[in-house]
Coordinates of N, CA and C in Angstrom, one line a residue:
X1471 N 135.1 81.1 47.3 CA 134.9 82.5 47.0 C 134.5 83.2 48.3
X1472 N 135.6 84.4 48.5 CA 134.7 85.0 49.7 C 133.7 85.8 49.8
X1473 N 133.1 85.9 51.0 CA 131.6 87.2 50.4 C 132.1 88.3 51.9
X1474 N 132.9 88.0 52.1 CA 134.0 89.3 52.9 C 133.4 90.3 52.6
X1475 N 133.6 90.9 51.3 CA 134.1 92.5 50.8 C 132.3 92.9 50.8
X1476 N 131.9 94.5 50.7 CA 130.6 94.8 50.6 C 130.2 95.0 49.2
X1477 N 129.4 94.9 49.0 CA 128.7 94.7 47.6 C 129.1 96.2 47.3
X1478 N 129.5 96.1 45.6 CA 129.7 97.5 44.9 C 128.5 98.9 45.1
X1479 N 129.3 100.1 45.4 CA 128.2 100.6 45.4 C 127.2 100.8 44.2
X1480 N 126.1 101.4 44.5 CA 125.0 101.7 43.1 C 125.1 103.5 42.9
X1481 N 125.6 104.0 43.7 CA 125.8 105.5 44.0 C 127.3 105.6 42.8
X1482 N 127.0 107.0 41.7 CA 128.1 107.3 41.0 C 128.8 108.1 42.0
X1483 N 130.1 108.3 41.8 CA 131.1 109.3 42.7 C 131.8 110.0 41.5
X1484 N 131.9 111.1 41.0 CA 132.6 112.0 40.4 C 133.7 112.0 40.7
X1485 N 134.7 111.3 39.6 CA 136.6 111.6 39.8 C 137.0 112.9 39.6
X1486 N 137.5 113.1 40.8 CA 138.2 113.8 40.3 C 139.0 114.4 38.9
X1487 N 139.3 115.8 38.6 CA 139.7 116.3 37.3 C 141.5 116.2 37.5
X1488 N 142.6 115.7 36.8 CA 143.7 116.2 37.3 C 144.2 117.3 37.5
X1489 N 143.8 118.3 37.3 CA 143.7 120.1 37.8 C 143.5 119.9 39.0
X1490 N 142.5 119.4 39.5 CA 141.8 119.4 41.0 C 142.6 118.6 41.5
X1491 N 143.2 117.6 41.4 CA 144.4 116.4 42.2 C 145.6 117.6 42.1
X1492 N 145.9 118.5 41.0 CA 147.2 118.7 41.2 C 147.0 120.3 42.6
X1493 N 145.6 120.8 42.2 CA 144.9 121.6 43.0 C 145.0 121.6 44.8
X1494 N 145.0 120.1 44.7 CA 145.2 120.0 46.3 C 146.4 119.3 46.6
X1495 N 147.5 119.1 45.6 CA 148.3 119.0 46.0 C 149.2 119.9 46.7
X1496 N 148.5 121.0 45.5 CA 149.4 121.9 46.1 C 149.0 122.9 47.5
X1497 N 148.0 122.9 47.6 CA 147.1 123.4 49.0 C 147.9 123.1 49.9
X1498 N 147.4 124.0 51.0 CA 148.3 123.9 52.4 C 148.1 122.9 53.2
X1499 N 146.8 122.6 53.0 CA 146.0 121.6 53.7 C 146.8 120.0 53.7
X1500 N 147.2 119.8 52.4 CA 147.6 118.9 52.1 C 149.6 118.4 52.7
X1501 N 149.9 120.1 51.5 CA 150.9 120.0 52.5 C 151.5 120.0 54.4
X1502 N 150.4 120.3 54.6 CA 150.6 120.0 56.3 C 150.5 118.3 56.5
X1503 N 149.5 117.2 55.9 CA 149.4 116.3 56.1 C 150.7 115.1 55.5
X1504 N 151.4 116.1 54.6 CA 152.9 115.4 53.9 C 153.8 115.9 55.4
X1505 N 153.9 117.1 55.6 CA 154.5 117.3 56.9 C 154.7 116.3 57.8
X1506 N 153.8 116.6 58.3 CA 153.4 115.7 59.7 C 153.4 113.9 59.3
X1507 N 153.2 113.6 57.9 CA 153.6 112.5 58.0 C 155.5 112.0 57.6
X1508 N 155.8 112.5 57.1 CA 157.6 112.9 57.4 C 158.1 113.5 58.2
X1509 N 157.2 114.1 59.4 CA 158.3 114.8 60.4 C 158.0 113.4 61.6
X1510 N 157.2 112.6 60.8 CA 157.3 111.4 62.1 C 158.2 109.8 61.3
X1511 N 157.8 109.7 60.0 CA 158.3 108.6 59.2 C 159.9 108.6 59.3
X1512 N 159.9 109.8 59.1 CA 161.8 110.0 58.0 C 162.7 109.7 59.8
X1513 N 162.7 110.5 60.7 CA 163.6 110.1 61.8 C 163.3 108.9 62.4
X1514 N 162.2 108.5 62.3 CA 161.9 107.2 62.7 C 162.9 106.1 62.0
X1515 N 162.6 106.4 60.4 CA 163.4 105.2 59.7 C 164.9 105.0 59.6
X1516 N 165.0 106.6 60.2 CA 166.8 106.9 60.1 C 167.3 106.3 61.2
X1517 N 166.6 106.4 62.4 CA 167.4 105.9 63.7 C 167.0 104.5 63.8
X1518 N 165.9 103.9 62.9 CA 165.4 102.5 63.5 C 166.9 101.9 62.4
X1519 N 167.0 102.5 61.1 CA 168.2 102.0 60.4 C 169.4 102.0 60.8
X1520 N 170.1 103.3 62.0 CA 171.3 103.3 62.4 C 170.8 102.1 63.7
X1521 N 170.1 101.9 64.4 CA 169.8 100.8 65.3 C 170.2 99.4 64.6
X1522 N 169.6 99.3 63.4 CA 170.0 97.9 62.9 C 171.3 97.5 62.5
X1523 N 171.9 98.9 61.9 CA 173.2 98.8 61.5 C 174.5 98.6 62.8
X1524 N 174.0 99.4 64.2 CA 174.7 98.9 64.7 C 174.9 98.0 65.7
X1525 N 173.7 97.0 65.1 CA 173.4 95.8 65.7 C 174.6 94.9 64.9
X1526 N 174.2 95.2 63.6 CA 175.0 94.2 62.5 C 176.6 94.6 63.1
X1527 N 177.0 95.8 63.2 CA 178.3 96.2 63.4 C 179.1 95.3 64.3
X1528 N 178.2 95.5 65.3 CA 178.2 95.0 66.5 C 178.7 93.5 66.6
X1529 N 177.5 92.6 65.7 CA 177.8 91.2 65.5 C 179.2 90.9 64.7
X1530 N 179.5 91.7 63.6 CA 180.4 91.7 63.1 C 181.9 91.8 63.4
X1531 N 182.0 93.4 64.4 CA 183.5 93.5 64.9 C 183.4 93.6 66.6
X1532 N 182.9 93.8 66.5 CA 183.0 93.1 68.5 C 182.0 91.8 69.2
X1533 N 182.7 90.9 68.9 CA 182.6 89.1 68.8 C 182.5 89.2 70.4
X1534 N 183.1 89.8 71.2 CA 183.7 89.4 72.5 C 182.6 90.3 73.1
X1535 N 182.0 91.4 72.9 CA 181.0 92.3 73.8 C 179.8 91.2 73.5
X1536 N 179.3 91.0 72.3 CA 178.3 90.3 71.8 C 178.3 89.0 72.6
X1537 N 179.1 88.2 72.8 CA 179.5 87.3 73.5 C 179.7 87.3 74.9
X1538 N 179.4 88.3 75.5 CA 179.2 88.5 76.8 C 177.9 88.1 77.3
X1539 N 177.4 86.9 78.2 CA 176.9 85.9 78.7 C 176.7 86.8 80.0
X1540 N 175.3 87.1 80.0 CA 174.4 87.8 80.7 C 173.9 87.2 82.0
X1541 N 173.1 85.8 81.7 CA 173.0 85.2 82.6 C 172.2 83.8 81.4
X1542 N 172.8 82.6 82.5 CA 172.2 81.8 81.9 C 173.5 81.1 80.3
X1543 N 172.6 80.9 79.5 CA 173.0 80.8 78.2 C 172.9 82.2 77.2
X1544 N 171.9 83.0 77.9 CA 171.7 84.3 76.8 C 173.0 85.4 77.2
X1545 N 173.0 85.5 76.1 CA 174.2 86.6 75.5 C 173.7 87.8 75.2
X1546 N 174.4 88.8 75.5 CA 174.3 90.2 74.5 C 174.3 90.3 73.7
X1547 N 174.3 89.6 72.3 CA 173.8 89.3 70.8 C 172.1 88.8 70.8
X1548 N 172.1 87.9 71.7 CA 170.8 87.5 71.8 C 169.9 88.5 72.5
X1549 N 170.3 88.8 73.3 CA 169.2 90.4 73.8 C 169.0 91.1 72.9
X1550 N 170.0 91.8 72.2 CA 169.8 92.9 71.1 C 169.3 92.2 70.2
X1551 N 168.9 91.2 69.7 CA 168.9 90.5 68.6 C 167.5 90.9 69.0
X1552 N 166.9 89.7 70.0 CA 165.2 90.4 70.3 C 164.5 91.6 70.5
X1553 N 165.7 92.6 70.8 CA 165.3 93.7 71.1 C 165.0 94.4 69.7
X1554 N 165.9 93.9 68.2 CA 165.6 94.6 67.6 C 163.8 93.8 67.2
X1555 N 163.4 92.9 67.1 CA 161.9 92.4 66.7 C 161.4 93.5 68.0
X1556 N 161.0 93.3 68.9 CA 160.5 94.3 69.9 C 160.5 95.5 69.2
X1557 N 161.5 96.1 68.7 CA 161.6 97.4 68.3 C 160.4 98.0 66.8
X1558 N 160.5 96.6 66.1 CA 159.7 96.7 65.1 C 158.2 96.4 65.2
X1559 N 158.0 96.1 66.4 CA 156.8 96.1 66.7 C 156.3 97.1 67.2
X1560 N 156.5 97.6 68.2 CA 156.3 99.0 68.7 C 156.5 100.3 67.8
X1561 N 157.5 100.0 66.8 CA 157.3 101.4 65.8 C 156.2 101.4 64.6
X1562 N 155.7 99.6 64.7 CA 154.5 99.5 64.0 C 153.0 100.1 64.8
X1563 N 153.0 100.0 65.9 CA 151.9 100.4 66.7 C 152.4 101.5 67.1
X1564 N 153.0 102.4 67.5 CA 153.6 103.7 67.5 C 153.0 104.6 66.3
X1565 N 153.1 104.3 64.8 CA 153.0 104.7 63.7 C 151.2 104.0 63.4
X1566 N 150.8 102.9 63.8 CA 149.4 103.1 63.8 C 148.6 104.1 64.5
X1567 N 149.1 104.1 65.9 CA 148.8 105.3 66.5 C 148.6 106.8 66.2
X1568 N 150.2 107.1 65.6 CA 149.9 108.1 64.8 C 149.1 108.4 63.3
X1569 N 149.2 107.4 62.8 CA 148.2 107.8 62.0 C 146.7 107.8 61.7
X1570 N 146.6 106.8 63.0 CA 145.0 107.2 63.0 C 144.6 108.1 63.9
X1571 N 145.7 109.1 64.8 CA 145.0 110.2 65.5 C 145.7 111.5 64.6
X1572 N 146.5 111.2 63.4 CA 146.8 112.8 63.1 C 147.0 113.1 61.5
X1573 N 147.4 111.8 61.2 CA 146.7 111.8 59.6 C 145.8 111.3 58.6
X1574 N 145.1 110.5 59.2 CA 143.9 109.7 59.1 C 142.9 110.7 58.9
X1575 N 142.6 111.6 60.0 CA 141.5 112.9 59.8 C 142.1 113.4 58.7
X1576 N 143.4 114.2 58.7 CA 143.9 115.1 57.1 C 143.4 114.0 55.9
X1577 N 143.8 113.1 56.5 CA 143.7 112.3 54.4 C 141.9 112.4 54.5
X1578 N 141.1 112.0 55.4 CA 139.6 111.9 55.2 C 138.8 113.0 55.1
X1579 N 139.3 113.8 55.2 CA 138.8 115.3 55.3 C 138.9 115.6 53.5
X1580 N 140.4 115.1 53.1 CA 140.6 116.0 51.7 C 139.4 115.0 50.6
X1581 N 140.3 113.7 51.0 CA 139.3 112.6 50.3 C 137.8 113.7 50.0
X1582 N 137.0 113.2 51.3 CA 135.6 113.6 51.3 C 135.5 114.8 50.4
X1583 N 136.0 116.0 50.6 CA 136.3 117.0 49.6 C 136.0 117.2 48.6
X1584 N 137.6 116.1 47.6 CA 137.6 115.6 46.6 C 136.6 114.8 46.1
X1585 N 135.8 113.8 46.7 CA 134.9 113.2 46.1 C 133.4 114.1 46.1
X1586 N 133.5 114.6 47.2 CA 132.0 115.4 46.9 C 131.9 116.3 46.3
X1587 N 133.2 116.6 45.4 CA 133.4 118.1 44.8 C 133.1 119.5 45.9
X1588 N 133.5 119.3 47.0 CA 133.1 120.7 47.7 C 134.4 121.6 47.6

């Protein structure tokens, strides 16, 4: 059994009313924080998708570019191949980045809000 997690609080927190969730849904506040997290998610996922696709393309109908021996035994399949892990790593820490410097504060800010009733 782990003793990891912190002991439950003894402090009540007032839930929210669903008026008040749909209340700040609709707020500006909020919607800037859906903004800014789709004006960075949605092209990210589009080009990281056309990157993978025209990796697969790639492997699929040009055998002979892919197959082009770089140096050594590695090939131009094998480069792109690592490059796409590389890629997925960096748009993981890229996207940590951004969200703990630009949506992290919006969501904490509404949170706190919402739970203190202010």
């Amino acid at each position: 059994m782990a003793a990891d997690a912190p002991p439950p609080s003894k402090e009540q927190h007032k839930l929210p009313s669903p008026e008040e969730f749909t209340e700040v849904q609709e707020s500006a506040e909020f919607g800037e924080l859906r903004r800014s997290y789709r004006s960075f998610a949605f092209p990210l996922t589009v080009a990281f998708i056309a990157w993978y696709l025209l990796y697969v393309l790639l492997s699929n109908y040009a055998g002979g570019f892919m197959g082009t021996k770089l140096f050594g035994n590695i090939n131009v399949a094998f480069v792109l191949g690592v490059a796409q892990f590389i890629t997925t790593f960096l748009i993981a820490w890229w996207y940590s980045r951004h969200a703990a410097a630009k949506l992290d504060p919006k969501a904490e800010a509404i949170k706190s809000r919402m739970e203190g009733g202010a």
